[in-house]
Tab-separated table of C-alpha atoms in Angstrom:
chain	number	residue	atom	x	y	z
F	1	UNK	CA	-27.300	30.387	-32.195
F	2	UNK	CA	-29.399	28.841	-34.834
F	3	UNK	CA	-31.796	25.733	-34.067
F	4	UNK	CA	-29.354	23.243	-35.874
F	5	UNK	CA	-26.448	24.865	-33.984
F	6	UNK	CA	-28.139	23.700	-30.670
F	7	UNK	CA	-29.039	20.351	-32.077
F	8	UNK	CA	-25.505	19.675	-33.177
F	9	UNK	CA	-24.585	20.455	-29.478
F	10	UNK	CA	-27.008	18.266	-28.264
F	11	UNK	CA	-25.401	15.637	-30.080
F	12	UNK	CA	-22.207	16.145	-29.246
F	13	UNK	CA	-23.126	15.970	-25.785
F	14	UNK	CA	-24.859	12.942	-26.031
F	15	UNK	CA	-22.587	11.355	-27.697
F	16	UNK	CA	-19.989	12.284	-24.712
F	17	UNK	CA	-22.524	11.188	-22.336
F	18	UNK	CA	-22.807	7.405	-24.508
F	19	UNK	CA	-19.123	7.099	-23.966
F	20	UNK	CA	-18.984	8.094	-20.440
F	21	UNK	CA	-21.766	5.291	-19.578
F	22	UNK	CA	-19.311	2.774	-21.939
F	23	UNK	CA	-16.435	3.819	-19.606
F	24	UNK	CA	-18.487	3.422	-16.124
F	25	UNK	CA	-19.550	-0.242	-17.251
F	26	UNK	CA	-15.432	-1.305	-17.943
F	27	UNK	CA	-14.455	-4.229	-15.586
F	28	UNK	CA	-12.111	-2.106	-13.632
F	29	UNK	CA	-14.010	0.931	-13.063
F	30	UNK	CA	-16.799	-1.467	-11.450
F	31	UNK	CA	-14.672	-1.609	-8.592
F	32	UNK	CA	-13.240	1.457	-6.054
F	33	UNK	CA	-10.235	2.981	-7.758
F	34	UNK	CA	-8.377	3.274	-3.807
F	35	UNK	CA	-10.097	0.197	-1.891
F	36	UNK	CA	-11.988	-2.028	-4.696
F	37	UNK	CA	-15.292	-1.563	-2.919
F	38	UNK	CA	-17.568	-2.998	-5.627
F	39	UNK	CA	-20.276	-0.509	-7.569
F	40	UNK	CA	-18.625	2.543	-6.708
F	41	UNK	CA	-21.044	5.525	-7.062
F	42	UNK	CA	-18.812	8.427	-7.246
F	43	UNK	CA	-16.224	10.391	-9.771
F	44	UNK	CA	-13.643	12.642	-9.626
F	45	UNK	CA	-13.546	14.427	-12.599
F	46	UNK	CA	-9.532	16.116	-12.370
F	47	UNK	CA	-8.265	12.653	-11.236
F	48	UNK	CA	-10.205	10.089	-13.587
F	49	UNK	CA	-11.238	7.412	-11.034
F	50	UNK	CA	-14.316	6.010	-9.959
F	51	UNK	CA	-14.219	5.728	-6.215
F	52	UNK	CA	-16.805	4.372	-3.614
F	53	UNK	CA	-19.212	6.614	-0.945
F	54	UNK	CA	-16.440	5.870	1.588
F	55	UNK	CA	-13.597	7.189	-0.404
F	56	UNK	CA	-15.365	9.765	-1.728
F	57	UNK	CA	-15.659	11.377	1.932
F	58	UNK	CA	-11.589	11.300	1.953
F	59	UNK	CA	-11.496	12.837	-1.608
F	60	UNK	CA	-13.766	16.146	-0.716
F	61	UNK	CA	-11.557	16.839	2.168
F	62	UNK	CA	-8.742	17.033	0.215
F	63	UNK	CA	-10.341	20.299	-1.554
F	64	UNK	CA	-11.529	20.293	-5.348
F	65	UNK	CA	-7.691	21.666	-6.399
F	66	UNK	CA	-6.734	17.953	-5.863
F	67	UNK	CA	-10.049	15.760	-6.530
F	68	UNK	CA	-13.350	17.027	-7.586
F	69	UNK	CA	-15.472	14.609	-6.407
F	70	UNK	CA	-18.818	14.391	-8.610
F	71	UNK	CA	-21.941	11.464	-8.006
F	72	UNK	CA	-21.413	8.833	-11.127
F	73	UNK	CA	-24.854	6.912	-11.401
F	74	UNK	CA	-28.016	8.358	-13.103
F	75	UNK	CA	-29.803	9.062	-9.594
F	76	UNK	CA	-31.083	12.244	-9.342
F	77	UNK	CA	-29.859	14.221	-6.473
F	78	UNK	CA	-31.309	13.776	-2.817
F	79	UNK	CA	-30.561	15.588	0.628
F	80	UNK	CA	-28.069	12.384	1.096
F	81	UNK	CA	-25.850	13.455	-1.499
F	82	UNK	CA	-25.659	17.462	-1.750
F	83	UNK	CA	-22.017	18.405	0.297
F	84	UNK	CA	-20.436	21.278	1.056
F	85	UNK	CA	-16.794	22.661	0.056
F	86	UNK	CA	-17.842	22.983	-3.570
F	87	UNK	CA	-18.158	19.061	-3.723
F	88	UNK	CA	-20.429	18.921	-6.907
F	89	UNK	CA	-23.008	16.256	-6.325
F	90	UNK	CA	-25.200	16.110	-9.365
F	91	UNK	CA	-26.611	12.963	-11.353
F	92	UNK	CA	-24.991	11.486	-14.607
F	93	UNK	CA	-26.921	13.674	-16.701
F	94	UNK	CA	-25.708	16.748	-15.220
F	95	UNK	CA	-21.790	16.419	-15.725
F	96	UNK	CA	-20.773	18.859	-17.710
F	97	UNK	CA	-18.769	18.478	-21.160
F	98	UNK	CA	-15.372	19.602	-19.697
F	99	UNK	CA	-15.538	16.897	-16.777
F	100	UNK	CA	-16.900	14.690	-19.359
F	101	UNK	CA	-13.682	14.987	-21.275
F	102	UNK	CA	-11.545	15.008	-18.653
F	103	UNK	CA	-12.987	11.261	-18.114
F	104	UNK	CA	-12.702	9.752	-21.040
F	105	UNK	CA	-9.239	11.180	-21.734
F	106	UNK	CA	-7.531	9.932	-18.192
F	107	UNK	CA	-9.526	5.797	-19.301
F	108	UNK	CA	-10.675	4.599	-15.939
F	109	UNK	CA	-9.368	3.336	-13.039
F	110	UNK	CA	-6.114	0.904	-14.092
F	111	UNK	CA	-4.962	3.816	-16.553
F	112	UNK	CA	-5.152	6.755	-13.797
F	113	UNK	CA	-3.971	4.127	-10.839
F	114	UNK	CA	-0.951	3.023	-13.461
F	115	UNK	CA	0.637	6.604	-12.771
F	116	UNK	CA	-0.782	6.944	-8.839
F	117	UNK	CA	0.405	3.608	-7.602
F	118	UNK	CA	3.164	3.253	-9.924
F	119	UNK	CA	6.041	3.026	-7.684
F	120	UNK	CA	3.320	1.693	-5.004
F	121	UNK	CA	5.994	-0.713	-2.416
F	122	UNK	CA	5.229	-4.183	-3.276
F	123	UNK	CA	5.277	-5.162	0.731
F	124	UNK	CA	2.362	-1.784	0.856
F	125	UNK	CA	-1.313	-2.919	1.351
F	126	UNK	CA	-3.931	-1.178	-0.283
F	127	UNK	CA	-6.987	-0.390	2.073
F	128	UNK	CA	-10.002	-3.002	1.827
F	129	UNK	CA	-13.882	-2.036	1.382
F	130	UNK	CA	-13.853	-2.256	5.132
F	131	UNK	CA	-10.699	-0.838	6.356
F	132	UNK	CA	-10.985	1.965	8.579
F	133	UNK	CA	-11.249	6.053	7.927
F	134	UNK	CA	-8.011	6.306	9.053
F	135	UNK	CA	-6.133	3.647	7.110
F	136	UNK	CA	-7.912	5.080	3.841
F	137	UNK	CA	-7.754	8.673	4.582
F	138	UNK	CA	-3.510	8.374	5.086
F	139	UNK	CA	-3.994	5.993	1.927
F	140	UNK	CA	-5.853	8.341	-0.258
F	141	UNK	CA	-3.388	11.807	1.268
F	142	UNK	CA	-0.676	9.781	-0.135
F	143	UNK	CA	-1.479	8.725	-2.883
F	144	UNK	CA	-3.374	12.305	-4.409
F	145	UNK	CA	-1.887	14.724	-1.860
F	146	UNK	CA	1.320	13.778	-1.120
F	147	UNK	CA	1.799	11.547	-3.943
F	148	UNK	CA	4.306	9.522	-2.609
F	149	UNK	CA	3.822	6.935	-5.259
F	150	UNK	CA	5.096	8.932	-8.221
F	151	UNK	CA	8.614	9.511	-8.974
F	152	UNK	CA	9.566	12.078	-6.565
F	153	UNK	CA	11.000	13.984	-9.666
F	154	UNK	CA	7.736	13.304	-11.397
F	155	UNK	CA	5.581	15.086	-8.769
F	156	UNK	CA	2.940	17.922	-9.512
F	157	UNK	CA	3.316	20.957	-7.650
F	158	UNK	CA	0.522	22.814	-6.594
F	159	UNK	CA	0.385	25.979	-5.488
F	160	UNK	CA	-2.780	25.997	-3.875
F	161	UNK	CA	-1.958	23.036	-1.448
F	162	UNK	CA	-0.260	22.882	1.625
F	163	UNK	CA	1.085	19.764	2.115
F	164	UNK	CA	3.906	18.548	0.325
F	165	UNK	CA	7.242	16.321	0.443
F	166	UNK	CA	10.517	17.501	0.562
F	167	UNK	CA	11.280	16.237	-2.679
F	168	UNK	CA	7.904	17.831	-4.080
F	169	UNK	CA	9.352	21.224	-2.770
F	170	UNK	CA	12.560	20.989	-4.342
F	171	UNK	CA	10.441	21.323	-7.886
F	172	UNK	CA	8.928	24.368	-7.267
F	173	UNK	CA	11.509	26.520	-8.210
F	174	UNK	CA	11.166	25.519	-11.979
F	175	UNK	CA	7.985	23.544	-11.540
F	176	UNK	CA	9.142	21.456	-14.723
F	177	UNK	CA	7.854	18.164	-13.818
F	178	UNK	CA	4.353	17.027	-13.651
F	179	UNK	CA	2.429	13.978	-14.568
F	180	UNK	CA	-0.202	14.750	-16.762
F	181	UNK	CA	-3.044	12.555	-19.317
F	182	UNK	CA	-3.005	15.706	-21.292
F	183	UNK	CA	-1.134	17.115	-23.935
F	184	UNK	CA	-1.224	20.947	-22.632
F	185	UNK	CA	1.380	23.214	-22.910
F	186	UNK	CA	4.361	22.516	-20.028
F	187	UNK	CA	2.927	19.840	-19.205
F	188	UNK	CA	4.420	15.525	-19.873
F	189	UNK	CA	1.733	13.294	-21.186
F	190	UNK	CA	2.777	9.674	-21.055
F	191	UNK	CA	1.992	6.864	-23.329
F	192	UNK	CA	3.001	4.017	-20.672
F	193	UNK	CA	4.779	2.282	-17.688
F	194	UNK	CA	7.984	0.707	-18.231
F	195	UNK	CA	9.048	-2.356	-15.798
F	196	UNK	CA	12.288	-3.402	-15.697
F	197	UNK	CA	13.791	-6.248	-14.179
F	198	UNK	CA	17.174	-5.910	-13.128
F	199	UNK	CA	18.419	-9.442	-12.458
F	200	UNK	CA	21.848	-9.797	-11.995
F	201	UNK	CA	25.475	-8.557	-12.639
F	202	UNK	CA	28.716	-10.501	-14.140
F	203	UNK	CA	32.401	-9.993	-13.831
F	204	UNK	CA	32.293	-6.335	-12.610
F	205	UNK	CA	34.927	-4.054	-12.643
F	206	UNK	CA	36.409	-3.769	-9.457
F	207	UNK	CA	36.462	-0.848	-7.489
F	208	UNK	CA	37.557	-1.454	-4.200
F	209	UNK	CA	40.754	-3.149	-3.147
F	210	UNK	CA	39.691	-6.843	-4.454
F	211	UNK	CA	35.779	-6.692	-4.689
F	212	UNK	CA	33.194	-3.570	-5.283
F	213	UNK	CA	29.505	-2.964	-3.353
F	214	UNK	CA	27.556	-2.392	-6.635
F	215	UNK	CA	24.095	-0.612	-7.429
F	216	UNK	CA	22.241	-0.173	-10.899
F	217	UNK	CA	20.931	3.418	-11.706
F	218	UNK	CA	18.461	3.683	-14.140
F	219	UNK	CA	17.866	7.125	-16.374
F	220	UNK	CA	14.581	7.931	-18.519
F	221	UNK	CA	14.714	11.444	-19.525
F	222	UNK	CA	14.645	13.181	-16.044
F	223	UNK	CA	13.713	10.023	-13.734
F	224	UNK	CA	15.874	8.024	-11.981
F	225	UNK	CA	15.411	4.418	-9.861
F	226	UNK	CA	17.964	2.447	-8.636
F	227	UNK	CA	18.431	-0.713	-6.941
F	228	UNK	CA	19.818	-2.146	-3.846
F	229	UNK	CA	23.645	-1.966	-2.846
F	230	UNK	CA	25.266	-5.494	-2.953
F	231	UNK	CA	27.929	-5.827	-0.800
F	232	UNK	CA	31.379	-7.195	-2.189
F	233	UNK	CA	30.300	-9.210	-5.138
F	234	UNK	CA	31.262	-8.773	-8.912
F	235	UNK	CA	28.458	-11.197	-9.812
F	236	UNK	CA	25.840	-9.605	-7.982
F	237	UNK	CA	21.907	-10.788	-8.380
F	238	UNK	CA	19.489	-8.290	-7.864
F	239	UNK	CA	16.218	-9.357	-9.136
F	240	UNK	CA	14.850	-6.092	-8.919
F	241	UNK	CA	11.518	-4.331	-10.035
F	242	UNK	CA	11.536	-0.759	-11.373
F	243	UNK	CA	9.262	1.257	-13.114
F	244	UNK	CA	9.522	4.249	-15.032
F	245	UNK	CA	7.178	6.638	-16.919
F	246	UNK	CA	7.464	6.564	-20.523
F	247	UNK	CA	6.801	10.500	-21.889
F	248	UNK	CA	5.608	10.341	-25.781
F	249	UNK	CA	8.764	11.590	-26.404
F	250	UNK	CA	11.056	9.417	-24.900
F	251	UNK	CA	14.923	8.765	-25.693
F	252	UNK	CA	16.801	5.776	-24.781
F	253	UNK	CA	16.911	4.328	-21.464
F	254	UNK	CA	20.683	4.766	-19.572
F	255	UNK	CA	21.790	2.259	-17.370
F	256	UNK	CA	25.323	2.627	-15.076
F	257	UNK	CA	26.827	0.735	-12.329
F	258	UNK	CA	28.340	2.543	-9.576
F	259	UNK	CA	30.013	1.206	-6.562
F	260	UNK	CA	28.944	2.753	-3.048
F	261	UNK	CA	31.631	4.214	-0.860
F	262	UNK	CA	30.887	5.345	2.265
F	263	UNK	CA	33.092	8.077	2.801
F	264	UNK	CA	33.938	9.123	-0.706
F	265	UNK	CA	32.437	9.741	-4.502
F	266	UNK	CA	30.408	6.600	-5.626
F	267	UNK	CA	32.702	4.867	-8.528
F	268	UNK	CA	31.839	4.177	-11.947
F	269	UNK	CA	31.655	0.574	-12.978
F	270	UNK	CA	30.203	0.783	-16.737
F	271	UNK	CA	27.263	2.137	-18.330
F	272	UNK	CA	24.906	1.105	-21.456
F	273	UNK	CA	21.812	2.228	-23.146
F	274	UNK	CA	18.436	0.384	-23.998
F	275	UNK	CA	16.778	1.191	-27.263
F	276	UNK	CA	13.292	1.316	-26.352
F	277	UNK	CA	11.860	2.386	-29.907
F	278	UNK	CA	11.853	-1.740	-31.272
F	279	UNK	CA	9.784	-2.783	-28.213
F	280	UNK	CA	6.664	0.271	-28.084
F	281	UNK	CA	6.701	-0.276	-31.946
F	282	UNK	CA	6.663	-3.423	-31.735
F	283	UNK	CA	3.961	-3.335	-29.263
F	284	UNK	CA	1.781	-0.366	-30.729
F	285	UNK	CA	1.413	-2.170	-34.292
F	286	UNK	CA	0.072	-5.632	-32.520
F	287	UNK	CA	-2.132	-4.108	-30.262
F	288	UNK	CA	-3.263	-5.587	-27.289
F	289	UNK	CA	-1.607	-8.477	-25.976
F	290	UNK	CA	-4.132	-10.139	-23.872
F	291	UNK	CA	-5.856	-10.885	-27.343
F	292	UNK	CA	-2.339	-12.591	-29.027
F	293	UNK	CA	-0.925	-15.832	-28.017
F	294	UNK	CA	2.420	-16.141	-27.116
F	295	UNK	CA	4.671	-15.049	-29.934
F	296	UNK	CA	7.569	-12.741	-30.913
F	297	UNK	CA	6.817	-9.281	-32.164
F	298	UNK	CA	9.900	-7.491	-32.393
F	299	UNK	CA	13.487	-7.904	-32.138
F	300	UNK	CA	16.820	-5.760	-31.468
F	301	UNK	CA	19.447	-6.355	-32.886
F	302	UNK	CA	22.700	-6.409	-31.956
F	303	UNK	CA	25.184	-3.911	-33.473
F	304	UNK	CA	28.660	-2.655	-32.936
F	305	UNK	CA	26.752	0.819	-31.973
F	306	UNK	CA	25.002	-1.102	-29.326
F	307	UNK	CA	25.649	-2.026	-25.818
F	308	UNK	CA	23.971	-5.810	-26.621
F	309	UNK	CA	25.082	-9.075	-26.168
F	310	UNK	CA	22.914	-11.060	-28.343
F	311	UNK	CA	19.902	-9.986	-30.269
F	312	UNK	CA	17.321	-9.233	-27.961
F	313	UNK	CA	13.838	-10.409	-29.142
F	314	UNK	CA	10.441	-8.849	-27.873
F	315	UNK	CA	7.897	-11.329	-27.085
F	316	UNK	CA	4.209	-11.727	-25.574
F	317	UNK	CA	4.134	-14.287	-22.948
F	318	UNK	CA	0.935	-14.673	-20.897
F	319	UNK	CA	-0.762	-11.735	-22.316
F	320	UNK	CA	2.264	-9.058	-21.513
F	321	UNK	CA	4.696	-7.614	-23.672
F	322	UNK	CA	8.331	-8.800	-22.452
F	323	UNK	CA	12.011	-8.435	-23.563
F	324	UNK	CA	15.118	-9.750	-22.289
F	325	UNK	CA	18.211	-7.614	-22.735
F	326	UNK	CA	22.451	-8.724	-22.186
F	327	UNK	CA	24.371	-5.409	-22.381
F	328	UNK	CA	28.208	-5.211	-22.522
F	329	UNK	CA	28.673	-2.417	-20.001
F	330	UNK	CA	30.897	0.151	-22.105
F	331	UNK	CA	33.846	2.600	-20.706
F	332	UNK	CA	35.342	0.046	-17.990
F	333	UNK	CA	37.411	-2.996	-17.801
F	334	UNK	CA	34.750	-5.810	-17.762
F	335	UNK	CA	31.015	-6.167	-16.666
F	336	UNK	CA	27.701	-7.548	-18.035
F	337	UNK	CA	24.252	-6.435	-16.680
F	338	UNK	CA	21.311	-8.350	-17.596
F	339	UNK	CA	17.462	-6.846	-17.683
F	340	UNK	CA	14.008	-8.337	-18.242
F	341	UNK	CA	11.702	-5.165	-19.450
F	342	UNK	CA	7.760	-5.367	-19.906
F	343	UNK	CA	5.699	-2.309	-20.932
F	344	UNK	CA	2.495	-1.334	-20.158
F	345	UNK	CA	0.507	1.114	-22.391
F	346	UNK	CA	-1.814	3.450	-21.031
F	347	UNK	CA	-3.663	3.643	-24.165
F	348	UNK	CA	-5.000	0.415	-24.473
């Protein structure tokens, strides 16, 4: 290698080093990724969170095939921070370019904890700086491990662990579905979190002998949430929360009613699609909302080769990107459904 070889190395690797300092000093990666413990001192480097000295404990255990836990400040190493179980423990300056990378690609904290905690129970408390082992080891198994905040479909499968849900273990046949922040062969990167709002039902088909008990299934590529069964009502309100992974290539998202039977075949009460292309668009070309006043950005309209109502108009309100959606359920007698969507990017 010549001499200016190694000195365009060098600055390579500084200037990964000048970014990975930029990222450690972001708001949200000042505070402990799984129990906002402030100034948290350690990394791991497959994951992309910063996590505190208690956490970190939690992390090594779960072996480096799930978090590689690595020290994140610019102390040199002591005898107080060299583990065992190939934990690295080695001083900013010592990272090395491929854990570097793997940093800066995932963002931080609220863009790796955006796919971990996305389908996080809203009634579920997050352990404090001062909760016990316990409470933040069966936290952090969860949440890494286990996973049991991802879509179940949405799960990674790895061979090398041994623990994992039933719904985890249904994947490994094909071993199709993953969550990933990189764009590697077989593997889904995502560009954001979609919330949607399902807030009520009107004049439903009925399915039953003069009412129906309907749900609302909702389809994104291969992931599926649904809400809550109403009983007998054909103007049900829901006002529901779920959240799906957007993949960068995503198609429209499917909505359908069903009725619940007990005994027999769920029935089909109407189904519609979203067009989600006029609200990332929209949303991509103005950038980040928190800096825009309240405004519209985007609009869809309505079209006899849509399921809409009205024109549905894409706003920022209070620094998030919202849209509210009326769909015409199609193929059935009657029925309306009405959604309130926000996105989240995870390259903001």
């Amino acid at each position: 290698m010549s001499s200016g070889d190694g000195a365009d190395s060098g600055m390579a690797s500084a200037d990964k080093m000048k970014k990975l300092k930029e990222l450690l000093h972001k708001s949200d990666n000042r505070i402990c990724a799984d129990c906002s413990a402030p100034d948290p001192k350690w990394a791991s480097a497959n994951i992309g969170v910063f996590i505190c000295l208690k956490c970190s404990g939690v992390h090594r255990s779960l072996g480096t095939h799930v978090s590689k836990v690595i020290a994140a400040r610019m102390n040199a190493p002591t005898e107080t921070n060299i583990c065992l179980t190939q934990v690295l423990s080695v001083s900013l300056d010592q990272w090395t370019d491929e854990e570097i990378d793997s940093m800066i690609e995932v963002g931080g904290n609220s863009y790796a904890n955006a796919i971990y905690e996305a389908f996080l129970p809203e009634d579920y408390h997050k352990p404090h700086p001062d909760a016990s082992q316990e409470e933040r080891a069966n936290f952090i198994r969860s949440k890494y491990e286990l996973q049991e905040f991802l879509k179940p479909s949405l799960r990674i499968v790895s061979n090398k662990s041994s623990l994992q849900s039933t719904d985890s273990q249904k994947d490994v046949d094909n071993a199709s579905h993953s969550v990933s922040f990189s764009s590697e062969a077989g593997m889904v990167e995502f560009i954001g979190i979609l919330k949607v709002k399902v807030i009520k039902g009107t004049k439903l088909a009925v399915r039953d002998l003069i009412s129906s008990d309907p749900y609302v299934v909702l389809t994104l590529g291969e992931q599926k949430a649904k809400t809550s069964v109403i009983q007998r009502n054909l103007n049900p309100v829901w006002n529901e929360e779920l959240k799906l992974s957007v993949p960068q290539q995503y198609g429209p998202l499917k909505l359908q009613v069903f009725d619940y039977d007990m005994l027999t075949k769920d029935d089909k009460m109407g189904e519609a699609e979203v067009d989600l292309q006029p609200m990332i668009s929209a949303a991509t070309a103005f950038g980040d909302p928190d800096l825009l006043a309240d405004m519209q950005i985007g609009k869809w309209l309505m079209s006899p080769d849509n399921a809409l109502i009205r024109d549905s108009a894409v706003n920022v309100i209070d620094g998030k990107v919202k849209q509210e959606v009326s769909l015409r359920l199609q193929n059935v007698e009657s029925g309306e459904v009405d959604l309130e969507l926000e996105w989240i990017p995870l390259n903001q």
